[in-house]
Amino acid sequence: MTTTEIAAVRLPTGGLAHDVRAVKVVLHREMLRFVNDHTRLVSSLAQPILFLFILGTGLGSIVRNAIPGLDYRTFIYPGVLAMTVITTAMFSAASIVWDREFGFLREMLVAPVSRGAIVLGKCLGGAIVATAQGVIILAMAGLVGVPYDPVLIVTLLAEMLLAAFTITAFGTLLAAGMKNMQTFFGIMQMAIMPMIFLSGAMYPLANLPAWLHVLTVVNPLTYAVDPMREAVFGHLTVAPQVMALLNPGISWFGWRLPVWFELVIVAVMGFVLLQLAIARFRRTE
């Protein structure tokens, strides 16, 4: 009687190392999609370039006398940088809906890995992709009067990465319950565009009407834009009165929030949104 050897089947052991590998796989997939999609790369740069060089130049001719010694494009540069990262991060989260429509999401969800690892890999991938997109706008800093200071560049990179992670987590939370792309993009436009315009990206936060001031303070994106503006203005030479007008910071009942506190707010929001996205994915079939 002969016996036939059967190849051993190795079952996944689970644990932290297994989840870390799953995060790396999802992250690698996001990077491959970004590198291979040249149309997405070019099209996503159109809006920030339009705002920075077309809108910035046009409005700059109107407000030139109101802000002596400073180009309006220099003022809106941090806001455009944040806009680039935020928009790209949301588009990265949109791929979840795409994966659901084509069945790839189901394959990921039935894999022997935790849902948390999938979501974390997705958020890290979206954050890195959005930051890479922001680097292109960062390279244009000298064209709008922002110096190429190493400390400034590193600071902006770190702030962009933090903002991108938080927005990707927010987009992932939204996308987890969406079944088609049209619905997601409709919700994205309804949520993100008002938040961008209420963040002070295009105008200073000083001397606003009371109702608009309240909306900017309760807007989460304000706490992502303001640290970038603080970093840029910290490396500019402008008159004190211009600094007070264009870079007043965020105040709660007369207390101006320090930059580190604003970054903590963004980080806490990112952590909470990540946990909510993981919880929602665990209920996804």
PDB file of C-alpha atoms in Angstrom:
ATOM      1  CA  MET A   1       0.000   0.000   0.000  1.00  0.00           C
ATOM      2  CA  THR A   2       1.473   3.321  -1.064  1.00  0.00           C
ATOM      3  CA  THR A   3       1.008   6.627   0.666  1.00  0.00           C
ATOM      4  CA  THR A   4       0.925  10.009  -0.980  1.00  0.00           C
ATOM      5  CA  GLU A   5       2.449  12.957   0.762  1.00  0.00           C
ATOM      6  CA  ILE A   6       0.251  16.005   0.897  1.00  0.00           C
ATOM      7  CA  ALA A   7       1.770  19.479   1.046  1.00  0.00           C
ATOM      8  CA  ALA A   8       1.364  21.037   4.432  1.00  0.00           C
ATOM      9  CA  VAL A   9      -1.064  23.877   4.687  1.00  0.00           C
ATOM     10  CA  ARG A  10       0.151  26.816   6.690  1.00  0.00           C
ATOM     11  CA  LEU A  11      -2.590  28.680   8.452  1.00  0.00           C
ATOM     12  CA  PRO A  12      -2.098  32.335   9.321  1.00  0.00           C
ATOM     13  CA  THR A  13      -0.996  32.696  12.909  1.00  0.00           C
ATOM     14  CA  GLY A  14      -2.479  36.152  13.445  1.00  0.00           C
ATOM     15  CA  GLY A  15      -0.978  38.548  15.920  1.00  0.00           C
ATOM     16  CA  LEU A  16       0.783  41.867  15.607  1.00  0.00           C
ATOM     17  CA  ALA A  17       3.333  40.756  13.002  1.00  0.00           C
ATOM     18  CA  HIS A  18       0.541  39.436  10.770  1.00  0.00           C
ATOM     19  CA  ASP A  19      -1.364  42.726  11.019  1.00  0.00           C
ATOM     20  CA  VAL A  20       1.771  44.745  10.304  1.00  0.00           C
ATOM     21  CA  ARG A  21       2.303  42.718   7.130  1.00  0.00           C
ATOM     22  CA  ALA A  22      -1.308  43.402   6.112  1.00  0.00           C
ATOM     23  CA  VAL A  23      -0.781  47.142   6.667  1.00  0.00           C
ATOM     24  CA  LYS A  24       2.329  47.018   4.459  1.00  0.00           C
ATOM     25  CA  VAL A  25       0.458  45.198   1.689  1.00  0.00           C
ATOM     26  CA  VAL A  26      -2.423  47.699   1.628  1.00  0.00           C
ATOM     27  CA  LEU A  27       0.039  50.608   1.839  1.00  0.00           C
ATOM     28  CA  HIS A  28       2.091  49.177  -1.036  1.00  0.00           C
ATOM     29  CA  ARG A  29      -1.051  48.818  -3.156  1.00  0.00           C
ATOM     30  CA  GLU A  30      -1.980  52.461  -2.575  1.00  0.00           C
ATOM     31  CA  MET A  31       1.498  53.592  -3.606  1.00  0.00           C
ATOM     32  CA  LEU A  32       1.386  51.491  -6.785  1.00  0.00           C
ATOM     33  CA  ARG A  33      -1.989  52.965  -7.743  1.00  0.00           C
ATOM     34  CA  PHE A  34      -0.670  56.471  -7.247  1.00  0.00           C
ATOM     35  CA  VAL A  35       2.545  55.936  -9.225  1.00  0.00           C
ATOM     36  CA  ASN A  36       0.775  54.256 -12.154  1.00  0.00           C
ATOM     37  CA  ASP A  37      -2.132  56.716 -12.429  1.00  0.00           C
ATOM     38  CA  HIS A  38      -0.560  59.686 -14.212  1.00  0.00           C
ATOM     39  CA  THR A  39      -3.927  61.200 -15.124  1.00  0.00           C
ATOM     40  CA  ARG A  40      -4.885  61.438 -11.464  1.00  0.00           C
ATOM     41  CA  LEU A  41      -1.545  63.045 -10.635  1.00  0.00           C
ATOM     42  CA  VAL A  42      -1.903  65.761 -13.274  1.00  0.00           C
ATOM     43  CA  SER A  43      -5.615  66.458 -12.757  1.00  0.00           C
ATOM     44  CA  SER A  44      -5.344  66.791  -8.992  1.00  0.00           C
ATOM     45  CA  LEU A  45      -2.696  69.495  -9.433  1.00  0.00           C
ATOM     46  CA  ALA A  46      -4.923  71.617 -11.682  1.00  0.00           C
ATOM     47  CA  GLN A  47      -7.061  73.060  -8.882  1.00  0.00           C
ATOM     48  CA  PRO A  48      -4.251  74.184  -6.517  1.00  0.00           C
ATOM     49  CA  ILE A  49      -2.285  75.706  -9.404  1.00  0.00           C
ATOM     50  CA  LEU A  50      -5.436  77.523 -10.534  1.00  0.00           C
ATOM     51  CA  PHE A  51      -6.004  78.923  -7.040  1.00  0.00           C
ATOM     52  CA  LEU A  52      -2.372  79.838  -6.446  1.00  0.00           C
ATOM     53  CA  PHE A  53      -1.343  81.439  -9.744  1.00  0.00           C
ATOM     54  CA  ILE A  54      -4.592  82.473 -11.461  1.00  0.00           C
ATOM     55  CA  LEU A  55      -6.915  83.377  -8.585  1.00  0.00           C
ATOM     56  CA  GLY A  56      -4.003  84.513  -6.415  1.00  0.00           C
ATOM     57  CA  THR A  57      -2.673  86.847  -9.091  1.00  0.00           C
ATOM     58  CA  GLY A  58      -6.112  88.216  -9.938  1.00  0.00           C
ATOM     59  CA  LEU A  59      -7.144  88.930  -6.357  1.00  0.00           C
ATOM     60  CA  GLY A  60      -3.640  90.130  -5.561  1.00  0.00           C
ATOM     61  CA  SER A  61      -4.095  93.032  -7.968  1.00  0.00           C
ATOM     62  CA  ILE A  62      -7.135  94.116  -5.923  1.00  0.00           C
ATOM     63  CA  VAL A  63      -5.699  93.800  -2.401  1.00  0.00           C
ATOM     64  CA  ARG A  64      -2.109  94.846  -3.200  1.00  0.00           C
ATOM     65  CA  ASN A  65      -2.467  98.198  -1.452  1.00  0.00           C
ATOM     66  CA  ALA A  66      -4.168  96.622   1.573  1.00  0.00           C
ATOM     67  CA  ILE A  67      -1.183  94.368   2.359  1.00  0.00           C
ATOM     68  CA  PRO A  68       1.943  96.389   1.575  1.00  0.00           C
ATOM     69  CA  GLY A  69       5.141  94.428   1.253  1.00  0.00           C
ATOM     70  CA  LEU A  70       3.479  91.019   0.826  1.00  0.00           C
ATOM     71  CA  ASP A  71       2.212  89.221  -2.262  1.00  0.00           C
ATOM     72  CA  TYR A  72      -1.319  87.860  -1.863  1.00  0.00           C
ATOM     73  CA  ARG A  73      -0.093  84.575  -3.348  1.00  0.00           C
ATOM     74  CA  THR A  74       2.351  84.306  -0.459  1.00  0.00           C
ATOM     75  CA  PHE A  75      -0.546  84.684   1.961  1.00  0.00           C
ATOM     76  CA  ILE A  76      -2.746  82.002   0.370  1.00  0.00           C
ATOM     77  CA  TYR A  77       0.162  79.594  -0.213  1.00  0.00           C
ATOM     78  CA  PRO A  78      -0.320  77.686   3.101  1.00  0.00           C
ATOM     79  CA  GLY A  79      -4.045  77.414   2.385  1.00  0.00           C
ATOM     80  CA  VAL A  80      -3.431  76.087  -1.129  1.00  0.00           C
ATOM     81  CA  LEU A  81      -0.915  73.621   0.285  1.00  0.00           C
ATOM     82  CA  ALA A  82      -3.490  72.375   2.786  1.00  0.00           C
ATOM     83  CA  MET A  83      -6.172  72.273   0.072  1.00  0.00           C
ATOM     84  CA  THR A  84      -3.957  70.078  -2.116  1.00  0.00           C
ATOM     85  CA  VAL A  85      -3.332  67.588   0.661  1.00  0.00           C
ATOM     86  CA  ILE A  86      -6.940  67.508   1.852  1.00  0.00           C
ATOM     87  CA  THR A  87      -8.446  67.025  -1.608  1.00  0.00           C
ATOM     88  CA  THR A  88      -5.969  64.290  -2.555  1.00  0.00           C
ATOM     89  CA  ALA A  89      -6.557  62.501   0.752  1.00  0.00           C
ATOM     90  CA  MET A  90     -10.306  62.421   0.129  1.00  0.00           C
ATOM     91  CA  PHE A  91      -9.784  61.079  -3.389  1.00  0.00           C
ATOM     92  CA  SER A  92      -7.581  58.336  -1.931  1.00  0.00           C
ATOM     93  CA  ALA A  93     -10.415  57.316   0.376  1.00  0.00           C
ATOM     94  CA  ALA A  94     -12.761  57.225  -2.631  1.00  0.00           C
ATOM     95  CA  SER A  95     -10.945  54.134  -3.920  1.00  0.00           C
ATOM     96  CA  ILE A  96     -12.739  52.137  -1.202  1.00  0.00           C
ATOM     97  CA  VAL A  97     -16.027  52.725  -3.006  1.00  0.00           C
ATOM     98  CA  TRP A  98     -14.362  51.772  -6.289  1.00  0.00           C
ATOM     99  CA  ASP A  99     -13.055  48.558  -4.740  1.00  0.00           C
ATOM    100  CA  ARG A 100     -16.542  47.745  -3.439  1.00  0.00           C
ATOM    101  CA  GLU A 101     -18.112  48.213  -6.884  1.00  0.00           C
ATOM    102  CA  PHE A 102     -15.592  45.861  -8.518  1.00  0.00           C
ATOM    103  CA  GLY A 103     -15.558  43.266  -5.749  1.00  0.00           C
ATOM    104  CA  PHE A 104     -11.982  43.750  -4.565  1.00  0.00           C
ATOM    105  CA  LEU A 105     -13.087  45.091  -1.191  1.00  0.00           C
ATOM    106  CA  ARG A 106     -14.909  41.843  -0.428  1.00  0.00           C
ATOM    107  CA  GLU A 107     -11.714  39.921  -1.136  1.00  0.00           C
ATOM    108  CA  MET A 108      -9.837  42.102   1.364  1.00  0.00           C
ATOM    109  CA  LEU A 109     -12.549  41.773   3.997  1.00  0.00           C
ATOM    110  CA  VAL A 110     -12.613  37.964   3.833  1.00  0.00           C
ATOM    111  CA  ALA A 111      -8.821  37.752   4.081  1.00  0.00           C
ATOM    112  CA  PRO A 112      -7.535  36.407   7.429  1.00  0.00           C
ATOM    113  CA  VAL A 113      -6.424  39.833   8.654  1.00  0.00           C
ATOM    114  CA  SER A 114      -8.028  42.264  11.032  1.00  0.00           C
ATOM    115  CA  ARG A 115     -10.247  45.012   9.667  1.00  0.00           C
ATOM    116  CA  GLY A 116      -8.180  47.485  11.667  1.00  0.00           C
ATOM    117  CA  ALA A 117      -5.036  46.578   9.711  1.00  0.00           C
ATOM    118  CA  ILE A 118      -6.846  47.158   6.412  1.00  0.00           C
ATOM    119  CA  VAL A 119      -8.146  50.564   7.509  1.00  0.00           C
ATOM    120  CA  LEU A 120      -4.798  51.638   8.973  1.00  0.00           C
ATOM    121  CA  GLY A 121      -2.981  50.640   5.783  1.00  0.00           C
ATOM    122  CA  LYS A 122      -5.538  52.560   3.757  1.00  0.00           C
ATOM    123  CA  CYS A 123      -5.162  55.690   5.887  1.00  0.00           C
ATOM    124  CA  LEU A 124      -1.358  55.561   5.872  1.00  0.00           C
ATOM    125  CA  GLY A 125      -1.334  55.025   2.116  1.00  0.00           C
ATOM    126  CA  GLY A 126      -3.720  57.916   1.524  1.00  0.00           C
ATOM    127  CA  ALA A 127      -1.687  60.168   3.828  1.00  0.00           C
ATOM    128  CA  ILE A 128       1.598  59.397   2.062  1.00  0.00           C
ATOM    129  CA  VAL A 129       0.057  59.831  -1.390  1.00  0.00           C
ATOM    130  CA  ALA A 130      -1.510  63.173  -0.404  1.00  0.00           C
ATOM    131  CA  THR A 131       1.754  64.373   1.133  1.00  0.00           C
ATOM    132  CA  ALA A 132       3.648  63.375  -2.009  1.00  0.00           C
ATOM    133  CA  GLN A 133       1.188  65.442  -4.022  1.00  0.00           C
ATOM    134  CA  GLY A 134       1.714  68.334  -1.627  1.00  0.00           C
ATOM    135  CA  VAL A 135       5.474  68.113  -2.158  1.00  0.00           C
ATOM    136  CA  ILE A 136       4.939  69.221  -5.766  1.00  0.00           C
ATOM    137  CA  ILE A 137       3.217  72.407  -4.557  1.00  0.00           C
ATOM    138  CA  LEU A 138       5.880  72.736  -1.877  1.00  0.00           C
ATOM    139  CA  ALA A 139       8.509  72.811  -4.623  1.00  0.00           C
ATOM    140  CA  MET A 140       6.783  75.908  -6.049  1.00  0.00           C
ATOM    141  CA  ALA A 141       7.297  77.903  -2.841  1.00  0.00           C
ATOM    142  CA  GLY A 142       9.980  80.131  -4.316  1.00  0.00           C
ATOM    143  CA  LEU A 143       7.651  81.234  -7.121  1.00  0.00           C
ATOM    144  CA  VAL A 144       5.348  82.948  -4.585  1.00  0.00           C
ATOM    145  CA  GLY A 145       7.961  84.438  -2.266  1.00  0.00           C
ATOM    146  CA  VAL A 146       8.218  81.644   0.305  1.00  0.00           C
ATOM    147  CA  PRO A 147      11.842  80.779   1.185  1.00  0.00           C
ATOM    148  CA  TYR A 148      13.278  77.273   0.778  1.00  0.00           C
ATOM    149  CA  ASP A 149      14.298  77.050   4.409  1.00  0.00           C
ATOM    150  CA  PRO A 150      15.098  73.459   5.541  1.00  0.00           C
ATOM    151  CA  VAL A 151      13.324  73.899   8.885  1.00  0.00           C
ATOM    152  CA  LEU A 152      10.254  75.308   7.135  1.00  0.00           C
ATOM    153  CA  ILE A 153      10.199  72.465   4.583  1.00  0.00           C
ATOM    154  CA  VAL A 154      10.436  69.754   7.258  1.00  0.00           C
ATOM    155  CA  THR A 155       7.787  71.470   9.384  1.00  0.00           C
ATOM    156  CA  LEU A 156       5.358  71.749   6.481  1.00  0.00           C
ATOM    157  CA  LEU A 157       5.960  68.109   5.493  1.00  0.00           C
ATOM    158  CA  ALA A 158       5.124  66.921   9.004  1.00  0.00           C
ATOM    159  CA  GLU A 159       2.007  69.101   9.187  1.00  0.00           C
ATOM    160  CA  MET A 160       0.858  67.963   5.748  1.00  0.00           C
ATOM    161  CA  LEU A 161       1.276  64.307   6.704  1.00  0.00           C
ATOM    162  CA  LEU A 162      -0.735  64.767   9.899  1.00  0.00           C
ATOM    163  CA  ALA A 163      -3.539  66.633   8.113  1.00  0.00           C
ATOM    164  CA  ALA A 164      -3.580  64.080   5.283  1.00  0.00           C
ATOM    165  CA  PHE A 165      -3.892  61.148   7.707  1.00  0.00           C
ATOM    166  CA  THR A 166      -6.805  62.792   9.514  1.00  0.00           C
ATOM    167  CA  ILE A 167      -8.670  63.614   6.306  1.00  0.00           C
ATOM    168  CA  THR A 168      -8.044  60.145   4.871  1.00  0.00           C
ATOM    169  CA  ALA A 169      -9.500  58.650   8.053  1.00  0.00           C
ATOM    170  CA  PHE A 170     -12.522  60.922   7.656  1.00  0.00           C
ATOM    171  CA  GLY A 171     -12.927  59.922   4.012  1.00  0.00           C
ATOM    172  CA  THR A 172     -12.536  56.236   4.887  1.00  0.00           C
ATOM    173  CA  LEU A 173     -15.267  56.582   7.489  1.00  0.00           C
ATOM    174  CA  LEU A 174     -17.585  58.083   4.884  1.00  0.00           C
ATOM    175  CA  ALA A 175     -16.636  55.595   2.156  1.00  0.00           C
ATOM    176  CA  ALA A 176     -17.205  52.561   4.385  1.00  0.00           C
ATOM    177  CA  GLY A 177     -20.958  52.964   4.023  1.00  0.00           C
ATOM    178  CA  MET A 178     -21.111  54.129   0.384  1.00  0.00           C
ATOM    179  CA  LYS A 179     -22.102  51.835  -2.482  1.00  0.00           C
ATOM    180  CA  ASN A 180     -21.413  54.017  -5.543  1.00  0.00           C
ATOM    181  CA  MET A 181     -18.951  56.709  -6.518  1.00  0.00           C
ATOM    182  CA  GLN A 182     -21.568  59.346  -7.358  1.00  0.00           C
ATOM    183  CA  THR A 183     -22.916  59.322  -3.821  1.00  0.00           C
ATOM    184  CA  PHE A 184     -19.450  59.563  -2.300  1.00  0.00           C
ATOM    185  CA  PHE A 185     -18.321  62.479  -4.467  1.00  0.00           C
ATOM    186  CA  GLY A 186     -21.584  64.293  -3.780  1.00  0.00           C
ATOM    187  CA  ILE A 187     -21.066  63.938  -0.032  1.00  0.00           C
ATOM    188  CA  MET A 188     -17.391  64.858  -0.393  1.00  0.00           C
ATOM    189  CA  GLN A 189     -18.163  68.101  -2.214  1.00  0.00           C
ATOM    190  CA  MET A 190     -20.880  68.969   0.287  1.00  0.00           C
ATOM    191  CA  ALA A 191     -18.564  68.366   3.260  1.00  0.00           C
ATOM    192  CA  ILE A 192     -15.054  69.306   2.144  1.00  0.00           C
ATOM    193  CA  MET A 193     -15.486  72.443   0.017  1.00  0.00           C
ATOM    194  CA  PRO A 194     -17.366  74.479   2.670  1.00  0.00           C
ATOM    195  CA  MET A 195     -14.829  73.329   5.277  1.00  0.00           C
ATOM    196  CA  ILE A 196     -11.941  74.490   3.076  1.00  0.00           C
ATOM    197  CA  PHE A 197     -13.462  77.932   2.514  1.00  0.00           C
ATOM    198  CA  LEU A 198     -14.279  78.264   6.236  1.00  0.00           C
ATOM    199  CA  SER A 199     -10.727  77.338   7.273  1.00  0.00           C
ATOM    200  CA  GLY A 200      -9.205  80.718   6.458  1.00  0.00           C
ATOM    201  CA  ALA A 201      -7.279  79.274   3.526  1.00  0.00           C
ATOM    202  CA  MET A 202      -8.192  82.211   1.264  1.00  0.00           C
ATOM    203  CA  TYR A 203      -8.691  85.038   3.774  1.00  0.00           C
ATOM    204  CA  PRO A 204      -7.294  86.084   7.186  1.00  0.00           C
ATOM    205  CA  LEU A 205      -9.155  85.111  10.357  1.00  0.00           C
ATOM    206  CA  ALA A 206      -8.905  88.616  11.843  1.00  0.00           C
ATOM    207  CA  ASN A 207     -11.811  91.086  11.923  1.00  0.00           C
ATOM    208  CA  LEU A 208     -14.409  88.577  10.746  1.00  0.00           C
ATOM    209  CA  PRO A 209     -18.131  89.001  11.490  1.00  0.00           C
ATOM    210  CA  ALA A 210     -19.148  87.144  14.655  1.00  0.00           C
ATOM    211  CA  TRP A 211     -21.114  84.431  12.829  1.00  0.00           C
ATOM    212  CA  LEU A 212     -18.232  83.731  10.422  1.00  0.00           C
ATOM    213  CA  HIS A 213     -15.718  83.697  13.270  1.00  0.00           C
ATOM    214  CA  VAL A 214     -17.773  81.026  15.055  1.00  0.00           C
ATOM    215  CA  LEU A 215     -17.901  78.886  11.905  1.00  0.00           C
ATOM    216  CA  THR A 216     -14.131  79.097  11.440  1.00  0.00           C
ATOM    217  CA  VAL A 217     -13.469  78.144  15.073  1.00  0.00           C
ATOM    218  CA  VAL A 218     -15.721  75.062  14.974  1.00  0.00           C
ATOM    219  CA  ASN A 219     -14.357  74.013  11.565  1.00  0.00           C
ATOM    220  CA  PRO A 220     -11.838  71.159  12.058  1.00  0.00           C
ATOM    221  CA  LEU A 221      -9.830  72.106   8.962  1.00  0.00           C
ATOM    222  CA  THR A 222      -8.992  75.502  10.482  1.00  0.00           C
ATOM    223  CA  TYR A 223      -6.682  73.707  12.914  1.00  0.00           C
ATOM    224  CA  ALA A 224      -4.843  72.078   9.990  1.00  0.00           C
ATOM    225  CA  VAL A 225      -4.441  75.267   7.929  1.00  0.00           C
ATOM    226  CA  ASP A 226      -3.355  77.630  10.704  1.00  0.00           C
ATOM    227  CA  PRO A 227      -0.163  75.727  11.728  1.00  0.00           C
ATOM    228  CA  MET A 228       0.985  75.799   8.095  1.00  0.00           C
ATOM    229  CA  ARG A 229       0.394  79.546   7.925  1.00  0.00           C
ATOM    230  CA  GLU A 230       2.215  80.024  11.241  1.00  0.00           C
ATOM    231  CA  ALA A 231       5.184  78.091   9.859  1.00  0.00           C
ATOM    232  CA  VAL A 232       5.311  80.120   6.629  1.00  0.00           C
ATOM    233  CA  PHE A 233       4.868  83.508   8.297  1.00  0.00           C
ATOM    234  CA  GLY A 234       7.532  82.586  10.838  1.00  0.00           C
ATOM    235  CA  HIS A 235      10.035  82.655   7.958  1.00  0.00           C
ATOM    236  CA  LEU A 236       8.827  85.897   6.348  1.00  0.00           C
ATOM    237  CA  THR A 237       9.911  89.451   7.047  1.00  0.00           C
ATOM    238  CA  VAL A 238       6.738  91.545   7.286  1.00  0.00           C
ATOM    239  CA  ALA A 239       5.656  94.562   9.301  1.00  0.00           C
ATOM    240  CA  PRO A 240       4.094  93.800  12.714  1.00  0.00           C
ATOM    241  CA  GLN A 241       0.753  95.323  11.709  1.00  0.00           C
ATOM    242  CA  VAL A 242       0.640  93.141   8.578  1.00  0.00           C
ATOM    243  CA  MET A 243       1.514  90.094  10.680  1.00  0.00           C
ATOM    244  CA  ALA A 244      -1.295  90.876  13.132  1.00  0.00           C
ATOM    245  CA  LEU A 245      -3.785  91.293  10.288  1.00  0.00           C
ATOM    246  CA  LEU A 246      -2.884  88.279   8.161  1.00  0.00           C
ATOM    247  CA  ASN A 247      -1.715  85.827  10.814  1.00  0.00           C
ATOM    248  CA  PRO A 248      -3.864  86.367  13.921  1.00  0.00           C
ATOM    249  CA  GLY A 249      -4.057  82.673  14.793  1.00  0.00           C
ATOM    250  CA  ILE A 250      -7.048  80.940  16.377  1.00  0.00           C
ATOM    251  CA  SER A 251      -8.480  82.267  19.625  1.00  0.00           C
ATOM    252  CA  TRP A 252     -10.847  80.729  22.142  1.00  0.00           C
ATOM    253  CA  PHE A 253     -12.455  83.417  24.312  1.00  0.00           C
ATOM    254  CA  GLY A 254      -9.411  85.656  23.940  1.00  0.00           C
ATOM    255  CA  TRP A 255      -6.804  82.891  24.340  1.00  0.00           C
ATOM    256  CA  ARG A 256      -4.667  82.388  21.245  1.00  0.00           C
ATOM    257  CA  LEU A 257      -4.065  78.695  20.746  1.00  0.00           C
ATOM    258  CA  PRO A 258      -0.388  77.677  20.450  1.00  0.00           C
ATOM    259  CA  VAL A 259       0.580  75.742  17.336  1.00  0.00           C
ATOM    260  CA  TRP A 260       1.370  72.557  19.274  1.00  0.00           C
ATOM    261  CA  PHE A 261      -2.145  72.562  20.724  1.00  0.00           C
ATOM    262  CA  GLU A 262      -3.678  72.926  17.258  1.00  0.00           C
ATOM    263  CA  LEU A 263      -1.603  69.976  16.043  1.00  0.00           C
ATOM    264  CA  VAL A 264      -2.748  67.931  19.034  1.00  0.00           C
ATOM    265  CA  ILE A 265      -6.348  68.699  18.074  1.00  0.00           C
ATOM    266  CA  VAL A 266      -5.715  67.459  14.525  1.00  0.00           C
ATOM    267  CA  ALA A 267      -3.956  64.325  15.825  1.00  0.00           C
ATOM    268  CA  VAL A 268      -6.778  63.512  18.270  1.00  0.00           C
ATOM    269  CA  MET A 269      -9.346  63.981  15.497  1.00  0.00           C
ATOM    270  CA  GLY A 270      -7.323  61.624  13.293  1.00  0.00           C
ATOM    271  CA  PHE A 271      -7.188  58.960  16.009  1.00  0.00           C
ATOM    272  CA  VAL A 272     -10.912  59.215  16.758  1.00  0.00           C
ATOM    273  CA  LEU A 273     -11.854  59.100  13.058  1.00  0.00           C
ATOM    274  CA  LEU A 274      -9.567  56.093  12.557  1.00  0.00           C
ATOM    275  CA  GLN A 275     -11.287  54.212  15.394  1.00  0.00           C
ATOM    276  CA  LEU A 276     -14.724  55.085  14.007  1.00  0.00           C
ATOM    277  CA  ALA A 277     -13.682  53.929  10.526  1.00  0.00           C
ATOM    278  CA  ILE A 278     -12.386  50.624  11.928  1.00  0.00           C
ATOM    279  CA  ALA A 279     -15.631  50.115  13.874  1.00  0.00           C
ATOM    280  CA  ARG A 280     -17.674  50.790  10.753  1.00  0.00           C
ATOM    281  CA  PHE A 281     -15.565  48.390   8.675  1.00  0.00           C
ATOM    282  CA  ARG A 282     -16.131  45.672  11.242  1.00  0.00           C
ATOM    283  CA  ARG A 283     -19.862  45.957  10.549  1.00  0.00           C
ATOM    284  CA  THR A 284     -19.319  45.883   6.782  1.00  0.00           C
ATOM    285  CA  GLU A 285     -20.191  42.641   5.030  1.00  0.00           C
TER     286      GLU A 285
END
